[in-house]
Tab-separated table of C-alpha atoms in Angstrom:
chain	number	residue	atom	x	y	z
A	176	MET	CA	44.209	76.936	95.090
A	177	SER	CA	44.846	73.209	94.948
A	178	GLY	CA	46.491	71.448	92.014
A	179	PHE	CA	43.260	71.686	89.955
A	180	TYR	CA	43.284	74.059	86.966
A	181	HIS	CA	41.053	74.392	83.908
A	182	GLY	CA	42.349	76.434	80.934
A	183	ALA	CA	45.624	77.520	79.311
A	184	ARG	CA	48.541	79.176	81.012
A	185	VAL	CA	52.285	79.762	80.734
A	186	LYS	CA	55.207	80.110	83.114
A	187	LYS	CA	58.633	81.621	82.596
A	188	ILE	CA	61.675	79.380	82.898
A	189	PRO	CA	64.782	81.247	84.102
A	190	SER	CA	67.474	81.431	81.448
A	191	SER	CA	70.462	79.164	81.950
A	192	ILE	CA	72.672	81.937	80.597
A	193	SER	CA	73.215	84.919	82.880
A	194	THR	CA	74.741	88.232	81.901
A	195	PRO	CA	78.216	88.685	83.413
A	196	VAL	CA	78.758	91.526	85.859
A	197	ILE	CA	81.813	93.451	84.686
A	198	ALA	CA	84.191	94.605	87.408
A	199	ASP	CA	85.375	98.186	87.639
A	200	CYS	CA	88.849	99.020	86.401
A	201	GLY	CA	91.039	102.059	86.929
A	202	ILE	CA	89.199	103.391	89.996
A	203	HIS	CA	91.636	105.091	92.386
A	204	PHE	CA	91.614	104.586	96.143
A	205	VAL	CA	93.698	107.411	97.611
A	206	VAL	CA	94.660	107.924	101.256
A	207	GLY	CA	96.173	111.249	102.259
A	208	THR	CA	95.608	114.681	103.785
A	209	ALA	CA	93.210	117.489	102.887
A	210	PRO	CA	92.200	120.892	104.350
A	211	VAL	CA	88.900	119.517	105.647
A	212	HIS	CA	88.837	122.115	108.422
A	213	THR	CA	87.893	124.732	105.797
A	214	VAL	CA	84.718	122.877	104.758
A	215	LYS	CA	83.879	120.949	107.940
A	216	GLY	CA	84.837	117.764	106.146
A	217	THR	CA	85.195	114.292	107.607
A	218	VAL	CA	88.142	112.237	108.831
A	219	ASN	CA	88.741	108.589	107.921
A	220	ASP	CA	85.593	108.440	105.863
A	221	ILE	CA	85.277	106.936	102.367
A	222	ILE	CA	84.130	109.558	99.851
A	223	LEU	CA	83.508	108.780	96.171
A	224	CYS	CA	83.804	111.830	93.931
A	225	ASN	CA	82.739	112.149	90.291
A	226	THR	CA	83.629	115.813	89.763
A	227	TYR	CA	86.145	118.411	90.885
A	228	GLU	CA	83.357	120.385	92.560
A	229	GLU	CA	82.219	117.373	94.601
A	230	ALA	CA	85.754	116.728	95.788
A	231	VAL	CA	86.371	120.351	96.807
A	232	ARG	CA	83.067	120.511	98.684
A	233	ALA	CA	83.966	117.356	100.613
A	234	PHE	CA	87.649	118.002	101.280
A	235	GLY	CA	88.435	121.659	100.594
A	236	TYR	CA	91.342	122.540	98.316
A	237	SER	CA	94.844	123.985	98.504
A	238	ASP	CA	97.722	124.214	96.047
A	239	ASP	CA	100.124	123.352	98.873
A	240	TRP	CA	100.313	119.667	97.967
A	241	LYS	CA	103.111	118.868	100.384
A	242	LYS	CA	100.703	119.660	103.205
A	243	TYR	CA	97.526	118.435	101.516
A	244	THR	CA	98.307	115.408	99.375
A	245	LEU	CA	94.729	114.586	98.332
A	246	CYS	CA	94.504	117.941	96.563
A	247	GLU	CA	97.169	116.807	94.108
A	248	GLU	CA	95.047	113.785	93.206
A	249	ILE	CA	91.926	115.960	92.872
A	250	TYR	CA	93.696	118.359	90.503
A	251	THR	CA	95.444	115.649	88.467
A	252	ALA	CA	92.404	113.418	88.048
A	253	PHE	CA	89.730	116.005	87.363
A	254	VAL	CA	91.604	118.928	85.803
A	255	LEU	CA	94.447	117.328	83.830
A	256	TYR	CA	93.151	113.883	82.840
A	257	LYS	CA	89.392	114.270	83.324
A	258	ILE	CA	88.787	110.821	84.771
A	259	ALA	CA	86.159	109.735	87.292
A	260	PRO	CA	85.226	108.460	89.757
A	261	ILE	CA	87.922	108.448	92.416
A	262	VAL	CA	87.648	107.346	96.050
A	263	LEU	CA	89.365	109.514	98.673
A	264	VAL	CA	90.122	109.095	102.369
A	265	ASN	CA	91.407	112.017	104.463
A	266	VAL	CA	93.408	111.156	107.593
A	267	LEU	CA	94.218	114.725	108.682
A	268	ASP	CA	92.229	115.150	111.891
A	269	PRO	CA	91.815	118.791	113.041
A	270	GLU	CA	91.131	117.498	116.549
A	271	LYS	CA	94.367	115.516	116.670
A	272	HIS	CA	96.798	117.113	114.225
A	273	ARG	CA	96.788	120.687	115.524
A	274	LYS	CA	98.909	123.348	117.219
A	275	LYS	CA	97.660	126.034	119.576
A	276	PHE	CA	98.670	129.677	119.146
A	277	SER	CA	98.310	132.025	122.120
A	278	ALA	CA	96.774	135.476	121.783
A	279	ASN	CA	98.597	137.726	119.354
A	280	LYS	CA	97.964	141.137	117.849
A	281	PHE	CA	96.537	141.264	114.310
A	282	GLU	CA	96.174	144.588	112.526
A	283	LEU	CA	92.845	145.524	110.986
A	284	SER	CA	93.001	146.707	107.360
A	285	GLU	CA	91.077	149.665	105.961
A	286	GLU	CA	88.354	147.179	104.988
A	287	ARG	CA	88.166	146.223	108.693
A	288	LYS	CA	89.628	142.778	108.137
A	289	ALA	CA	92.351	140.751	109.857
A	290	VAL	CA	94.116	137.861	108.141
A	291	LEU	CA	94.939	134.553	109.845
A	292	PRO	CA	96.799	131.620	108.255
A	293	ARG	CA	94.555	129.293	106.269
A	294	GLU	CA	95.588	126.504	108.648
A	295	ALA	CA	93.662	128.281	111.431
A	296	ILE	CA	90.607	126.327	112.582
A	297	ALA	CA	87.633	128.668	112.571
A	298	GLU	CA	85.913	126.981	115.513
A	299	THR	CA	88.922	127.673	117.760
A	300	VAL	CA	89.244	131.401	117.063
A	301	LYS	CA	88.775	133.590	120.154
A	302	ILE	CA	88.884	137.405	120.071
A	303	GLY	CA	88.630	138.645	123.636
A	304	GLU	CA	85.016	139.065	124.696
A	305	TYR	CA	83.752	139.630	121.186
A	306	VAL	CA	81.141	137.256	119.764
A	307	GLU	CA	81.260	135.590	116.363
A	308	ASP	CA	78.401	136.497	114.001
A	309	GLU	CA	77.622	139.529	116.175
A	310	ASP	CA	80.933	141.361	116.263
A	311	TYR	CA	82.887	139.559	113.578
A	312	GLY	CA	82.596	136.879	110.901
A	313	LEU	CA	85.070	134.240	109.674
A	314	VAL	CA	85.573	133.407	105.996
A	315	TYR	CA	88.064	131.039	104.372
A	316	THR	CA	89.661	132.292	101.164
A	317	ASP	CA	92.154	130.519	98.905
A	318	ASN	CA	95.053	131.593	101.118
A	319	ALA	CA	93.765	132.658	104.514
A	320	LEU	CA	91.126	132.669	107.212
A	321	VAL	CA	89.787	136.217	107.179
A	322	VAL	CA	88.261	137.923	110.228
A	323	GLU	CA	85.672	140.468	109.055
A	324	VAL	CA	84.391	143.101	111.475
A	325	ILE	CA	80.594	143.334	111.462
A	326	GLU	CA	79.319	146.896	111.241
A	327	GLY	CA	77.257	147.891	114.255
A	328	GLY	CA	78.972	145.402	116.537
A	329	ASN	CA	81.192	146.044	119.516
A	330	ILE	CA	84.409	146.338	117.485
A	331	THR	CA	84.246	150.099	116.994
A	332	GLU	CA	86.070	152.206	114.396
A	333	ASP	CA	88.701	153.354	116.883
A	334	ILE	CA	89.924	149.778	117.377
A	335	LYS	CA	92.801	149.214	114.933
A	336	GLU	CA	93.998	145.750	115.977
A	337	LEU	CA	92.613	142.608	117.546
A	338	SER	CA	94.105	140.171	120.036
A	339	ILE	CA	93.356	136.758	118.555
A	340	GLU	CA	94.117	133.235	119.778
A	341	TYR	CA	93.437	130.118	117.738
A	342	SER	CA	94.486	126.571	116.946
A	343	ALA	CA	95.698	125.520	113.499
A	344	VAL	CA	95.881	122.206	111.711
A	345	ALA	CA	99.390	120.789	111.479
A	346	PRO	CA	99.657	118.453	108.460
A	347	GLU	CA	103.294	117.773	109.366
A	348	LEU	CA	102.037	115.837	112.400
A	349	VAL	CA	100.385	113.227	110.175
A	350	THR	CA	102.529	110.083	110.256
A	351	LYS	CA	102.751	106.872	108.280
A	352	ALA	CA	100.752	105.249	111.080
A	353	ASP	CA	97.813	107.517	110.187
A	354	ILE	CA	98.096	106.530	106.522
A	355	ILE	CA	98.360	102.814	107.283
A	356	GLY	CA	95.485	103.079	109.740
A	357	GLY	CA	93.889	99.959	111.189
A	358	TYR	CA	91.092	99.333	113.653
A	359	ASP	CA	90.545	101.708	116.570
A	360	VAL	CA	89.005	99.829	119.502
A	361	GLU	CA	87.929	102.984	121.352
A	362	SER	CA	86.009	104.516	118.444
A	363	ASN	CA	85.084	101.181	116.839
A	364	LYS	CA	86.236	102.603	113.496
A	365	TYR	CA	88.567	101.514	110.739
A	366	LYS	CA	91.098	104.041	109.496
A	367	GLY	CA	93.498	104.776	106.667
A	368	LEU	CA	94.300	102.040	104.159
A	369	GLU	CA	92.171	99.595	106.138
A	370	LEU	CA	89.067	101.373	104.810
A	371	ILE	CA	89.590	99.899	101.340
A	372	ASP	CA	87.596	96.856	102.471
A	373	PHE	CA	84.502	99.023	102.893
A	374	VAL	CA	84.475	100.770	99.505
A	375	PHE	CA	82.460	98.039	97.785
A	376	ALA	CA	80.005	97.820	100.658
A	377	LYS	CA	79.366	101.572	100.493
A	378	TYR	CA	79.488	102.287	96.756
A	379	THR	CA	79.446	98.856	95.016
A	380	VAL	CA	82.635	99.729	93.130
A	381	ILE	CA	85.969	97.929	93.328
A	382	PRO	CA	88.976	100.201	93.880
A	383	GLU	CA	91.651	98.921	91.510
A	384	ILE	CA	94.565	101.383	91.879
A	385	ILE	CA	95.832	102.252	95.372
A	386	LEU	CA	97.712	105.527	95.969
A	387	CYS	CA	99.288	107.299	98.935
A	388	PRO	CA	101.017	110.309	97.329
A	389	GLY	CA	103.664	111.839	99.561
A	390	PHE	CA	103.816	108.743	101.775
A	391	SER	CA	104.260	105.722	99.504
A	392	SER	CA	108.062	105.962	99.355
A	393	ASP	CA	108.113	104.818	102.981
A	394	SER	CA	108.834	101.066	102.925
A	395	GLU	CA	106.235	100.249	105.571
A	396	VAL	CA	103.478	102.154	103.783
A	397	ALA	CA	104.493	100.489	100.498
A	398	ALA	CA	104.346	97.071	102.137
A	399	VAL	CA	100.832	97.625	103.491
A	400	MET	CA	99.692	98.981	100.119
A	401	SER	CA	101.025	95.786	98.548
A	402	VAL	CA	99.153	93.573	101.013
A	403	LYS	CA	95.915	95.412	100.231
A	404	THR	CA	96.316	94.713	96.490
A	405	GLU	CA	96.114	90.989	97.168
A	406	ASN	CA	93.059	90.868	99.378
A	407	ILE	CA	90.222	93.389	99.198
A	408	ASN	CA	87.129	92.070	100.968
A	409	GLY	CA	88.883	88.712	100.982
A	410	VAL	CA	88.236	88.211	97.247
A	411	PHE	CA	89.139	91.209	95.035
A	412	GLU	CA	92.584	92.257	93.780
A	413	ALA	CA	94.178	95.573	92.784
A	414	VAL	CA	97.529	97.243	92.068
A	415	CYS	CA	99.346	100.015	93.916
A	416	ILE	CA	101.668	102.718	92.590
A	417	ILE	CA	104.674	103.686	94.690
A	418	ASP	CA	106.904	106.755	94.329
A	419	ALA	CA	110.651	106.306	94.619
A	420	ASP	CA	112.357	108.529	97.193
A	421	THR	CA	113.706	111.449	95.158
A	422	GLU	CA	114.970	113.324	98.194
A	423	ASN	CA	117.628	110.789	99.159
A	424	VAL	CA	118.000	108.995	95.808
A	425	VAL	CA	119.127	111.606	93.308
A	426	ARG	CA	120.860	109.460	90.657
A	427	TYR	CA	118.732	107.256	88.457
A	428	THR	CA	121.348	104.478	88.689
A	429	ASP	CA	120.739	104.237	92.450
A	430	VAL	CA	116.999	103.611	92.172
A	431	PRO	CA	117.247	99.802	91.644
A	432	GLU	CA	119.345	99.439	94.805
A	433	TRP	CA	116.839	101.587	96.760
A	434	LYS	CA	114.003	99.483	95.358
A	435	ASN	CA	115.539	96.205	96.518
A	436	ARG	CA	116.615	97.590	99.894
A	437	ASN	CA	113.044	98.686	100.595
A	438	ASN	CA	111.603	95.355	99.408
A	439	ILE	CA	109.504	96.917	96.663
A	440	THR	CA	109.532	93.739	94.593
A	441	LYS	CA	105.939	92.496	94.596
A	442	PRO	CA	103.718	91.794	91.550
A	443	GLY	CA	101.022	94.161	92.826
A	444	GLN	CA	103.445	97.084	93.118
A	445	ILE	CA	104.302	99.541	90.339
A	446	LEU	CA	107.347	101.667	91.172
A	447	VAL	CA	107.715	105.058	89.458
A	448	TYR	CA	110.631	107.514	89.269
A	449	PRO	CA	111.197	110.503	89.562
A	450	LYS	CA	108.714	113.315	90.302
A	451	VAL	CA	107.120	115.216	87.414
A	452	LYS	CA	106.344	118.849	86.731
A	453	LEU	CA	103.874	120.925	84.718
A	454	GLY	CA	104.517	124.657	84.697
A	455	GLU	CA	105.388	125.523	88.281
A	456	ARG	CA	103.517	122.589	89.803
A	457	ILE	CA	105.492	119.574	91.045
A	458	PHE	CA	103.631	116.258	91.259
A	459	CYS	CA	104.250	112.821	92.672
A	460	TYR	CA	104.647	110.695	89.560
A	461	SER	CA	102.246	108.116	91.048
A	462	THR	CA	99.218	110.392	90.566
A	463	HIS	CA	100.057	110.917	86.882
A	464	GLU	CA	100.772	107.236	86.241
A	465	ALA	CA	97.501	106.250	87.915
A	466	CYS	CA	95.524	108.769	85.866
A	467	ARG	CA	97.312	107.695	82.692
A	468	MET	CA	96.382	104.060	83.401
A	469	THR	CA	92.736	104.954	83.947
A	470	LYS	CA	92.704	107.189	80.866
A	471	THR	CA	94.070	104.279	78.804
A	472	ASP	CA	91.432	101.946	80.253
A	473	MET	CA	88.669	104.386	79.291
A	474	ASP	CA	89.970	105.189	75.798
A	475	GLU	CA	87.708	103.525	73.205
A	476	ALA	CA	90.671	103.038	70.861
A	477	LEU	CA	92.756	101.396	73.596
A	478	GLY	CA	91.254	99.747	76.669
A	479	ASP	CA	87.603	100.464	75.870
A	480	GLY	CA	86.584	99.807	79.459
A	481	THR	CA	89.197	97.143	80.235
A	482	PRO	CA	92.823	97.231	81.464
A	483	CYS	CA	93.997	95.255	78.419
A	484	GLU	CA	96.428	97.910	77.132
A	485	SER	CA	99.681	99.011	78.738
A	486	PRO	CA	99.881	102.681	79.746
A	487	SER	CA	103.466	102.791	78.464
A	488	ASN	CA	104.196	105.118	75.524
A	489	THR	CA	101.006	107.094	76.116
A	490	SER	CA	101.116	110.836	76.729
A	491	LEU	CA	101.501	112.463	80.139
A	492	GLN	CA	100.366	115.956	81.122
A	493	ILE	CA	103.862	117.092	82.146
A	494	ASP	CA	106.674	119.207	80.721
A	495	SER	CA	109.652	117.969	82.770
A	496	MET	CA	110.884	115.525	85.411
A	497	VAL	CA	112.388	116.657	88.722
A	498	LEU	CA	113.732	115.545	92.067
A	499	GLU	CA	112.195	116.467	95.422
A	500	ASP	CA	114.120	119.768	95.519
A	501	GLY	CA	113.039	120.719	91.986
A	502	THR	CA	116.302	119.775	90.247
A	503	GLU	CA	115.485	118.742	86.675
A	504	VAL	CA	116.050	115.131	85.645
A	505	LEU	CA	116.877	114.375	82.016
A	506	LEU	CA	116.811	110.762	80.845
A	507	ASN	CA	117.672	109.524	77.386
A	508	LEU	CA	116.293	106.263	75.967
A	509	THR	CA	119.206	104.161	77.242
A	510	GLN	CA	118.860	105.534	80.761
A	511	ALA	CA	115.079	105.109	80.772
A	512	ASN	CA	115.478	101.515	79.578
A	513	TYR	CA	117.966	100.877	82.395
A	514	LEU	CA	115.194	101.722	84.840
A	515	ASN	CA	112.684	99.605	82.907
A	516	LYS	CA	114.878	96.513	82.965
A	517	ASN	CA	114.971	96.857	86.753
A	518	GLY	CA	111.185	96.958	87.073
A	519	ILE	CA	110.853	100.742	87.360
A	520	VAL	CA	108.463	102.891	85.323
A	521	THR	CA	109.675	106.341	84.313
A	522	ALA	CA	108.794	109.065	81.805
A	523	LEU	CA	110.473	109.730	78.464
A	524	ASN	CA	110.586	112.741	76.175
A	525	PHE	CA	111.658	111.163	72.901
A	526	ILE	CA	109.040	111.317	70.157
A	527	GLY	CA	105.743	113.161	70.607
A	528	GLY	CA	106.422	114.750	73.986
A	529	TYR	CA	106.513	113.161	77.425
A	530	VAL	CA	105.059	109.666	77.728
A	531	SER	CA	104.884	107.032	80.428
A	532	TRP	CA	107.723	104.573	79.783
A	533	GLY	CA	107.729	101.057	81.193
A	534	ASN	CA	105.567	97.929	81.064
A	535	THR	CA	106.605	96.039	84.166
A	536	THR	CA	105.582	95.800	87.784
A	537	ALA	CA	108.119	96.002	90.604
A	538	CYS	CA	108.533	92.204	90.742
A	539	TYR	CA	110.643	92.312	87.563
A	540	PRO	CA	113.364	91.102	86.903
A	541	SER	CA	113.379	88.640	89.814
A	542	ASN	CA	109.947	87.307	88.822
A	543	THR	CA	109.574	86.461	85.119
A	544	ASP	CA	106.025	85.097	85.197
A	545	VAL	CA	104.311	87.134	82.469
A	546	THR	CA	101.077	87.196	84.482
A	547	ASP	CA	102.943	88.962	87.273
A	548	TYR	CA	105.431	91.291	85.616
A	549	PHE	CA	103.609	92.816	82.635
A	550	ILE	CA	101.343	95.545	84.010
A	551	ASN	CA	98.479	95.068	81.559
A	552	VAL	CA	98.586	91.245	81.677
A	553	SER	CA	98.610	91.279	85.482
A	554	ARG	CA	95.747	93.777	85.616
A	555	MET	CA	93.712	91.748	83.109
A	556	PHE	CA	94.021	88.636	85.277
A	557	LYS	CA	92.902	90.630	88.324
A	558	TRP	CA	90.056	92.261	86.374
A	559	VAL	CA	88.789	88.971	84.955
A	560	GLY	CA	89.015	87.418	88.424
A	561	ASN	CA	87.068	90.309	89.980
A	562	SER	CA	84.431	90.065	87.218
A	563	VAL	CA	84.040	86.305	87.672
A	564	ILE	CA	83.436	86.765	91.415
A	565	LEU	CA	80.790	89.437	90.793
A	566	SER	CA	79.130	87.394	88.045
A	567	THR	CA	78.893	84.112	89.961
A	568	TRP	CA	78.326	85.331	93.513
A	569	ASN	CA	74.599	84.619	93.228
A	570	LYS	CA	75.443	80.937	92.680
A	571	VAL	CA	77.069	80.632	96.110
A	572	ASP	CA	75.060	78.312	98.419
A	573	ARG	CA	72.836	77.025	95.617
A	574	ASN	CA	72.655	73.228	95.318
A	575	ILE	CA	75.389	71.712	93.168
A	576	LYS	CA	73.731	70.304	90.067
A	577	ARG	CA	74.376	70.072	86.382
A	578	ARG	CA	72.279	73.131	85.560
A	579	ILE	CA	74.351	75.351	87.871
A	580	VAL	CA	77.633	74.008	86.475
A	581	GLU	CA	76.545	74.525	82.868
A	582	SER	CA	75.110	77.972	83.584
A	583	ILE	CA	78.426	79.192	84.983
A	584	THR	CA	80.469	77.543	82.242
A	585	GLN	CA	78.333	78.787	79.341
A	586	SER	CA	77.939	82.334	80.679
A	587	LEU	CA	81.633	82.838	81.286
A	588	ASN	CA	82.614	81.220	77.978
A	589	GLN	CA	80.285	83.567	76.107
A	590	TRP	CA	81.839	86.543	77.886
A	591	LEU	CA	85.393	85.388	77.184
A	592	ASN	CA	84.503	84.755	73.540
A	593	GLY	CA	83.272	88.334	73.345
A	594	LEU	CA	86.530	89.627	74.785
A	595	SER	CA	88.394	87.549	72.213
A	596	SER	CA	86.355	88.846	69.291
A	597	GLU	CA	86.991	92.410	70.487
A	598	GLU	CA	90.732	91.570	70.684
A	599	LYS	CA	90.897	92.472	74.349
A	600	ILE	CA	92.369	89.012	74.948
A	601	LEU	CA	93.914	86.530	72.536
A	602	GLY	CA	91.710	83.770	73.861
A	603	GLY	CA	89.992	82.349	76.909
A	604	ARG	CA	87.780	79.478	77.986
A	605	VAL	CA	86.220	77.901	81.084
A	606	GLU	CA	86.224	74.171	81.815
A	607	PHE	CA	84.637	72.060	84.537
A	608	THR	CA	86.475	68.748	84.610
A	609	GLU	CA	86.061	65.510	86.523
A	610	GLU	CA	89.767	65.514	87.418
A	611	GLU	CA	89.432	68.804	89.320
A	612	ASN	CA	86.072	67.976	90.911
A	613	SER	CA	86.244	64.739	92.847
A	614	ASP	CA	83.196	63.147	94.438
A	615	ILE	CA	84.608	64.001	97.862
A	616	ASP	CA	84.959	67.700	96.963
A	617	LEU	CA	81.499	67.887	95.391
A	618	ALA	CA	80.007	66.215	98.457
A	619	ALA	CA	81.785	68.842	100.568
A	620	GLY	CA	80.216	71.638	98.518
A	621	LYS	CA	83.339	72.533	96.507
A	622	MET	CA	83.147	73.359	92.792
A	623	ARG	CA	86.207	74.173	90.715
A	624	HIS	CA	85.965	75.846	87.328
A	625	HIS	CA	89.246	76.219	85.441
A	626	ILE	CA	89.645	79.482	83.519
A	627	TYR	CA	92.246	79.619	80.743
A	628	LEU	CA	93.172	83.166	79.774
A	629	THR	CA	95.699	84.772	77.436
A	630	PRO	CA	95.844	88.574	77.413
A	631	SER	CA	98.127	90.226	74.844
A	632	SER	CA	101.623	91.190	75.917
A	633	PRO	CA	102.804	94.697	75.007
A	634	ALA	CA	105.062	94.932	71.958
A	635	GLN	CA	107.962	96.416	73.893
A	636	ASP	CA	110.799	95.027	71.727
A	637	CYS	CA	110.159	95.812	68.058
A	638	GLU	CA	113.041	94.865	65.757
A	639	TYR	CA	113.227	95.671	62.039
A	640	ALA	CA	115.936	93.956	60.002
A	641	LEU	CA	117.427	96.055	57.195
A	642	GLU	CA	119.258	94.221	54.433
A	643	TYR	CA	120.769	95.392	51.171
A	644	ASP	CA	119.194	93.343	48.368
A	645	ILE	CA	121.440	93.276	45.274
A	646	SER	CA	118.735	91.707	43.126
A	647	TYR	CA	117.024	95.070	42.729
A	648	LEU	CA	120.030	96.314	40.733
A	649	SER	CA	118.845	94.235	37.829
A	650	GLY	CA	116.216	96.833	37.190
A	651	VAL	CA	118.941	99.287	36.093
A	652	THR	CA	119.878	97.335	32.920
A	653	SER	CA	116.869	95.136	32.188
A	654	GLU	CA	114.271	96.001	29.571
A	655	GLU	CA	111.573	95.929	32.249
A	656	GLY	CA	113.471	98.582	34.221
A	657	ARG	CA	113.553	101.026	31.305
């Protein structure tokens, strides 16, 4: 209709205050190897898992964590710490990382079964002229690929052994280049760590803790992990956890020198030492530290959905510390603090069982900017930055006008005030000033909001002064003391 109207009506005016979009915290992005050949799983694909069952269906499972590093993360996250979700990328390619085994004799058991190694790839198994699903079936168990003779087929009762050839996955052929990944021109696919830029596009979650268990002690892998913490999708930030080399560095006093030699000195890196153990299982410490961080973030009494609290002095699901060869490592408080003062996180069994011990990123002590070296302060800055980007992205490309400026300022100030009242930060505010927004910049489409933020530092040095006070002796003789 035209502009003519007769009657009463209303229209809704959009609110100038928008609800902030809170960024994810504590979500793991893990690159490694898994027995995907047992479940026909994928290679260099981003899979988000919320449960142990989902992860096992997608990647398979094995307790041989040296061969299959993602399985350690699956067990640690879902079984020991009960955190979710996690994002996993398998780089073990059964088409590429394999070895061929020529025909060999395998004895049939009384149950008419032959046992192949679990590394055997079912699709490659050949048994003479016999036909799968007619003469025999193939079933993966926890420890093997089992050939089961089908009754009524051509493998008759008088046949006591089978000549079988097959190919098997070879996890030892996976290299740091597979973990680092990149862009493959031939397949037009991204691989390895490079896939972190596609997590948000696929699942709308921001991976905030990067792990490569079993590979992160390599200096080149650690360097690429560090680069990824600074620039996810060109805007988001994260942290990465790196394991010290406990095969070649056996004395705790040598870890700082190894750290500096391998250039593990960046604010986004958290270096942990040594390995840890629970029962007979040996773990990379990085998986436990990552799960402990996420558990702290999720704890209503601690992080309550934010990374505001340090994971230090919170319990770990371990009963000892070890080197690569299983040799036990015992650290007292002085020794653990020696590692801490060199920017290395360790574990400590002092009061209340084993706890994570250390508040600093790997940039300490060379970098003494509190926003870089305290783990929780650094993560809070990254988390607030990620949240601001998510909350204000819908303002990009809108015309610059007072309403837009005030909407951003008021919305973010309300959110920061809420964080302050909940004691997740000591204080925070957003300002839009004339000094930081010149006419030339505004004309060029550039707006600059200034965010002031003060997260709490961890109370890592608590001193209590004890003094003998003679004045209390007066109570012995005074009337009031009787």
